[in-house]
Amino acid sequence: MNEQVVFALLLELWRDLQDPAFLWQVFALGLSVLLAWGLSRYGERQEFAQASADYGALRAFSTGSLKRVAFPLLSLLFVVIVRKAFKYWQLGPVSLLDLAVPLLLSMALVRAAIYVLRHAFSPSSWLASSERFIATSIWLCLALYITGLAAPLMEMLEQVSFHAGSQRLDLWTLLTGLVTVVVTVLAALWLSGEIEGRVLANESLDSNLRVVLGRLVKAVLSVIALLLGLSMVGIDITALSVFSGALAVGLGLGLQKIASNYVSGFIILLDRSIRIGHVVALDAATSGVVTQITARYTVLRTLTGTEVIIPNEYLVSNIVRNESYSDSRVRVVVSVQVAYGTDLEQAMRLMTAAAQAQARVLADPAPQVLLAAFAESGINLDLGFWIADPQEGTGGVRSAINMAIWRSFAEHHIEIPFPQREVRLIGGTPSAA
């Protein structure tokens, strides 16, 4: 039966080739493809993108959401119009146009699937394999459709059935359900990625709020796509209530830490206690700039270049020193000891001038020198100054100010003392035996 279908299809094509009107099909098909190619190329130009920046559909077409499938879709549209015209005015056979329709549709599906995969997931080795598998599957379905093998295969899969509770399922239903769920979830991931990109690019919103909205959109759209895909193939969603309840109990018992980290991540993003760019210190040895906040962890880049991954639960349940929570300015102290015979007012002026000469030191509040203590070897002076960029570290500015103080003290003969000990040996007369 299948061989007869293929033979009949080839015989019809051969008859059309002998018909002089077949040349009109070739001409119409070539003109449709050429016109679609010209329009798709025109849509890629920068002028077209700028001219259509205020129109949603055209802007999406020109910026890439439909650019990869523009050529096969436009070709398909023109071929369908031409085929309708051929049938309406009875210009001749349309077998070539009938064959071009599924070919162009398959090309559009392959390109659209690859585009969605590349924008829904980050580049990886499995992504290339998935693209080849999807392309092969679509072209295989096309071959089954053209050869007439699709209908017998569907009937064979429908005959293999089983019951899941009160619902009857078969292999064809499971296969279509799997494909539908995968397609809807991928479409949801692509759409959520587009929305997340636009939200993150909106500078008028707070950075944490943008991250929260992006995460929520992706989670909500994924769940909706999964439920919608199951409903589209006729699977009763209420049958999954028992399974979802058991899954929730298992997550609550076995994944408490992970769930706690996710909840803590949303708390951090919503209350904005820690934001990207803040200078945070966990302890005396761990401090740096927050570079990334995800739903599960926060990335802290230290001044040495290393990155510390901190579970969000730790940031919520422990004391964290945020040096730029309400104000990015921080006060830095440089301590210097001078000898007891030093002119303290002159030393204080020199230390203040050394701080004011640094570009990173703020003029308001102004640097100030305080007499800290009368120590054993000298007088301790503390130079306090403010900087507005603590994320750049304090080691460089400390070193520069210390060098300037050293040069100024040496020029004005101000002594920086060091600990001295005087040891006296007292000799005695040995006692007589």
Coordinates of N, CA, C and O in Angstrom, one line a residue, residues 175-260:
L175 N 3.0 10.5 22.9 CA 4.0 11.1 22.0 C 3.6 12.6 21.7 O 4.4 13.5 21.8
T176 N 2.3 12.7 21.3 CA 1.9 14.1 21.1 C 1.9 15.0 22.3 O 2.2 16.2 22.2
G177 N 1.6 14.4 23.5 CA 1.7 15.1 24.7 C 3.1 15.6 25.0 O 3.3 16.7 25.5
L178 N 4.0 14.7 24.8 CA 5.4 15.0 25.1 C 5.9 16.1 24.2 O 6.5 17.1 24.6
V179 N 5.6 16.0 22.9 CA 6.0 17.0 21.9 C 5.3 18.4 22.3 O 5.9 19.4 22.3
T180 N 4.0 18.3 22.6 CA 3.3 19.6 23.0 C 3.9 20.2 24.2 O 4.0 21.5 24.2
V181 N 4.2 19.4 25.2 CA 4.7 20.0 26.5 C 6.1 20.6 26.2 O 6.4 21.7 26.7
V182 N 6.9 19.9 25.4 CA 8.2 20.4 25.1 C 8.2 21.7 24.4 O 8.9 22.7 24.6
V183 N 7.3 21.7 23.4 CA 7.1 23.0 22.5 C 6.6 24.1 23.4 O 7.1 25.2 23.3
T184 N 5.6 23.9 24.2 CA 5.0 25.0 25.0 C 6.0 25.5 26.1 O 6.2 26.7 26.3
V185 N 6.8 24.6 26.7 CA 7.8 25.0 27.7 C 8.9 25.7 27.0 O 9.4 26.8 27.6
L186 N 9.4 25.3 25.9 CA 10.4 26.0 25.2 C 9.9 27.4 24.7 O 10.7 28.4 24.8
A187 N 8.7 27.5 24.3 CA 8.1 28.8 23.9 C 8.0 29.7 25.1 O 8.3 30.9 25.0
A188 N 7.7 29.1 26.3 CA 7.6 29.9 27.5 C 9.0 30.4 27.9 O 9.1 31.5 28.4
L189 N 10.0 29.5 27.8 CA 11.3 29.9 28.2 C 11.9 31.0 27.3 O 12.5 31.9 27.7
W190 N 11.6 30.9 26.0 CA 12.0 31.9 25.0 C 11.3 33.2 25.3 O 11.9 34.3 25.4
L191 N 10.0 33.2 25.6 CA 9.2 34.4 25.9 C 9.6 35.0 27.2 O 9.8 36.2 27.3
S192 N 9.9 34.2 28.2 CA 10.3 34.7 29.5 C 11.7 35.3 29.3 O 12.0 36.3 30.0
G193 N 12.6 34.7 28.5 CA 13.9 35.3 28.3 C 13.8 36.6 27.6 O 14.6 37.6 28.0
E194 N 12.9 36.8 26.6 CA 12.7 38.1 26.0 C 12.2 39.1 27.0 O 12.7 40.3 27.0
I195 N 11.2 38.7 27.8 CA 10.7 39.6 28.8 C 11.7 40.0 29.8 O 11.9 41.2 30.2
E196 N 12.5 39.0 30.3 CA 13.5 39.2 31.3 C 14.6 40.2 30.8 O 15.1 41.1 31.5
G197 N 14.9 40.0 29.5 CA 15.9 40.9 28.9 C 15.4 42.4 28.9 O 16.2 43.3 29.1
R198 N 14.2 42.5 28.5 CA 13.6 43.9 28.5 C 13.5 44.5 29.9 O 13.7 45.7 30.1
V199 N 13.1 43.6 30.8 CA 13.0 44.1 32.2 C 14.4 44.5 32.8 O 14.5 45.6 33.4
L200 N 15.4 43.7 32.5 CA 16.7 44.0 33.0 C 17.3 45.2 32.3 O 18.2 45.9 32.9
A201 N 16.9 45.5 31.1 CA 17.4 46.7 30.4 C 16.7 48.0 30.8 O 17.1 49.1 30.4
N202 N 15.6 47.9 31.6 CA 14.8 49.0 32.1 C 15.6 49.7 33.2 O 15.5 49.2 34.4
E203 N 16.2 50.8 33.0 CA 17.0 51.4 34.0 C 16.1 52.2 35.0 O 16.6 52.5 36.1
S204 N 14.9 52.4 34.7 CA 14.0 53.1 35.7 C 13.6 52.3 36.8 O 13.2 52.8 37.9
L205 N 13.7 50.9 36.7 CA 13.4 50.0 37.8 C 14.6 49.7 38.7 O 15.7 49.8 38.2
D206 N 14.4 49.4 39.9 CA 15.5 49.0 40.8 C 16.1 47.7 40.3 O 15.4 46.8 39.8
S207 N 17.4 47.6 40.5 CA 18.1 46.4 40.0 C 17.6 45.1 40.6 O 17.4 44.1 39.9
N208 N 17.4 45.1 41.9 CA 16.8 43.9 42.6 C 15.4 43.6 42.1 O 15.0 42.5 41.9
L209 N 14.6 44.6 41.9 CA 13.2 44.4 41.4 C 13.2 43.8 40.0 O 12.4 43.0 39.7
R210 N 14.2 44.3 39.2 CA 14.3 43.7 37.9 C 14.6 42.2 37.9 O 14.1 41.4 37.1
V211 N 15.5 41.8 38.8 CA 15.9 40.4 38.9 C 14.7 39.6 39.4 O 14.4 38.5 38.9
V212 N 14.0 40.2 40.4 CA 12.8 39.4 40.9 C 11.8 39.2 39.8 O 11.2 38.1 39.7
L213 N 11.5 40.3 39.1 CA 10.5 40.2 38.0 C 10.9 39.2 37.0 O 10.0 38.4 36.5
G214 N 12.1 39.2 36.6 CA 12.6 38.2 35.6 C 12.5 36.8 36.1 O 12.0 35.9 35.3
R215 N 12.8 36.5 37.4 CA 12.7 35.2 37.9 C 11.2 34.7 38.0 O 10.9 33.6 37.7
L216 N 10.4 35.6 38.4 CA 9.0 35.3 38.6 C 8.3 35.1 37.2 O 7.5 34.1 37.1
V217 N 8.6 35.9 36.2 CA 8.1 35.7 34.9 C 8.5 34.3 34.3 O 7.6 33.6 33.8
K218 N 9.7 33.9 34.5 CA 10.2 32.6 34.0 C 9.5 31.5 34.7 O 9.1 30.5 34.1
A219 N 9.4 31.6 36.0 CA 8.7 30.5 36.8 C 7.2 30.4 36.4 O 6.7 29.3 36.2
V220 N 6.5 31.5 36.4 CA 5.1 31.5 36.1 C 4.8 31.0 34.7 O 3.9 30.1 34.5
L221 N 5.5 31.5 33.7 CA 5.3 31.1 32.4 C 5.6 29.6 32.1 O 5.0 28.9 31.4
S222 N 6.7 29.1 32.8 CA 7.0 27.7 32.7 C 5.9 26.8 33.3 O 5.5 25.8 32.6
V223 N 5.4 27.1 34.4 CA 4.3 26.3 35.0 C 3.0 26.4 34.1 O 2.4 25.4 33.9
I224 N 2.7 27.6 33.6 CA 1.5 27.7 32.8 C 1.7 26.9 31.5 O 0.7 26.3 31.0
A225 N 2.9 27.0 30.9 CA 3.1 26.2 29.7 C 3.0 24.7 29.9 O 2.5 24.0 29.1
L226 N 3.5 24.2 31.1 CA 3.4 22.8 31.4 C 1.9 22.4 31.5 O 1.5 21.4 30.9
L227 N 1.2 23.1 32.3 CA -0.3 22.8 32.5 C -1.0 22.9 31.1 O -1.9 22.1 30.8
L228 N -0.7 24.0 30.4 CA -1.4 24.2 29.1 C -1.1 23.0 28.1 O -2.0 22.5 27.4
G229 N 0.2 22.6 28.1 CA 0.5 21.5 27.2 C -0.2 20.2 27.6 O -0.6 19.5 26.7
L230 N -0.3 19.9 28.9 CA -1.0 18.7 29.3 C -2.5 18.8 28.9 O -3.1 17.8 28.6
S231 N -3.1 20.0 29.1 CA -4.5 20.1 28.8 C -4.7 20.0 27.3 O -5.8 19.5 26.9
M232 N -3.8 20.5 26.5 CA -4.0 20.5 25.0 C -4.1 19.0 24.5 O -4.8 18.8 23.4
V233 N -3.5 18.1 25.1 CA -3.5 16.7 24.6 C -4.6 15.9 25.4 O -4.7 14.7 25.2
G234 N -5.4 16.5 26.2 CA -6.5 15.8 26.9 C -6.1 15.1 28.1 O -6.9 14.3 28.6
I235 N -5.0 15.4 28.8 CA -4.6 14.7 30.0 C -5.2 15.5 31.2 O -5.1 16.8 31.2
D236 N -5.9 14.8 32.0 CA -6.6 15.5 33.2 C -5.6 15.9 34.2 O -4.8 15.1 34.7
I237 N -5.5 17.2 34.4 CA -4.5 17.8 35.3 C -4.8 17.4 36.7 O -3.9 17.3 37.5
T238 N -6.1 17.2 37.1 CA -6.4 16.9 38.5 C -5.8 15.5 38.9 O -5.7 15.2 40.0
A239 N -5.5 14.7 37.9 CA -4.9 13.4 38.2 C -3.5 13.5 38.7 O -3.0 12.6 39.3
L240 N -2.9 14.7 38.5 CA -1.6 14.9 39.0 C -1.5 15.5 40.4 O -0.5 15.7 41.0
S241 N -2.7 15.7 41.0 CA -2.7 16.3 42.4 C -2.1 15.4 43.4 O -1.4 15.9 44.3
V242 N -2.3 14.1 43.3 CA -1.7 13.2 44.3 C -0.2 13.2 44.2 O 0.6 13.3 45.2
F243 N 0.2 13.1 42.9 CA 1.7 13.1 42.7 C 2.3 14.4 43.1 O 3.4 14.4 43.7
S244 N 1.7 15.6 42.8 CA 2.2 16.9 43.2 C 2.3 17.0 44.7 O 3.2 17.6 45.3
G245 N 1.3 16.4 45.4 CA 1.3 16.5 46.9 C 2.4 15.7 47.5 O 3.1 16.1 48.4
A246 N 2.6 14.5 46.9 CA 3.8 13.7 47.4 C 5.1 14.3 47.1 O 6.0 14.3 47.9
L247 N 5.2 15.0 45.9 CA 6.4 15.7 45.5 C 6.7 16.8 46.5 O 7.8 17.1 46.9
A248 N 5.6 17.5 46.9 CA 5.8 18.7 47.8 C 6.3 18.2 49.1 O 7.2 18.8 49.8
V249 N 5.8 17.1 49.6 CA 6.2 16.5 50.9 C 7.7 16.1 50.8 O 8.5 16.4 51.7
G250 N 8.0 15.5 49.7 CA 9.4 15.1 49.5 C 10.4 16.2 49.5 O 11.5 16.2 50.1
L251 N 10.0 17.3 48.8 CA 10.8 18.5 48.7 C 10.9 19.1 50.1 O 12.0 19.6 50.5
G252 N 9.8 19.1 50.9 CA 9.9 19.7 52.2 C 10.8 19.0 53.1 O 11.4 19.6 54.0
L253 N 10.9 17.7 53.0 CA 11.7 16.9 53.9 C 13.1 16.8 53.5 O 14.0 16.9 54.3
G254 N 13.3 16.6 52.2 CA 14.7 16.3 51.7 C 15.4 17.5 51.2 O 16.7 17.5 51.1
L255 N 14.7 18.6 50.9 CA 15.4 19.7 50.2 C 15.2 21.0 51.0 O 14.9 22.0 50.5
Q256 N 15.2 20.8 52.4 CA 15.0 22.0 53.2 C 16.0 23.1 53.0 O 15.6 24.3 52.9
K257 N 17.2 22.8 52.9 CA 18.3 23.8 52.7 C 18.1 24.5 51.4 O 18.2 25.7 51.3
I258 N 17.9 23.7 50.4 CA 17.7 24.3 49.0 C 16.5 25.2 49.0 O 16.6 26.4 48.5
A259 N 15.4 24.7 49.6 CA 14.2 25.6 49.6 C 14.4 26.8 50.4 O 14.0 27.9 50.1
S260 N 15.1 26.7 51.5 CA 15.5 27.8 52.4 C 16.3 28.9 51.6 O 16.1 30.1 51.8

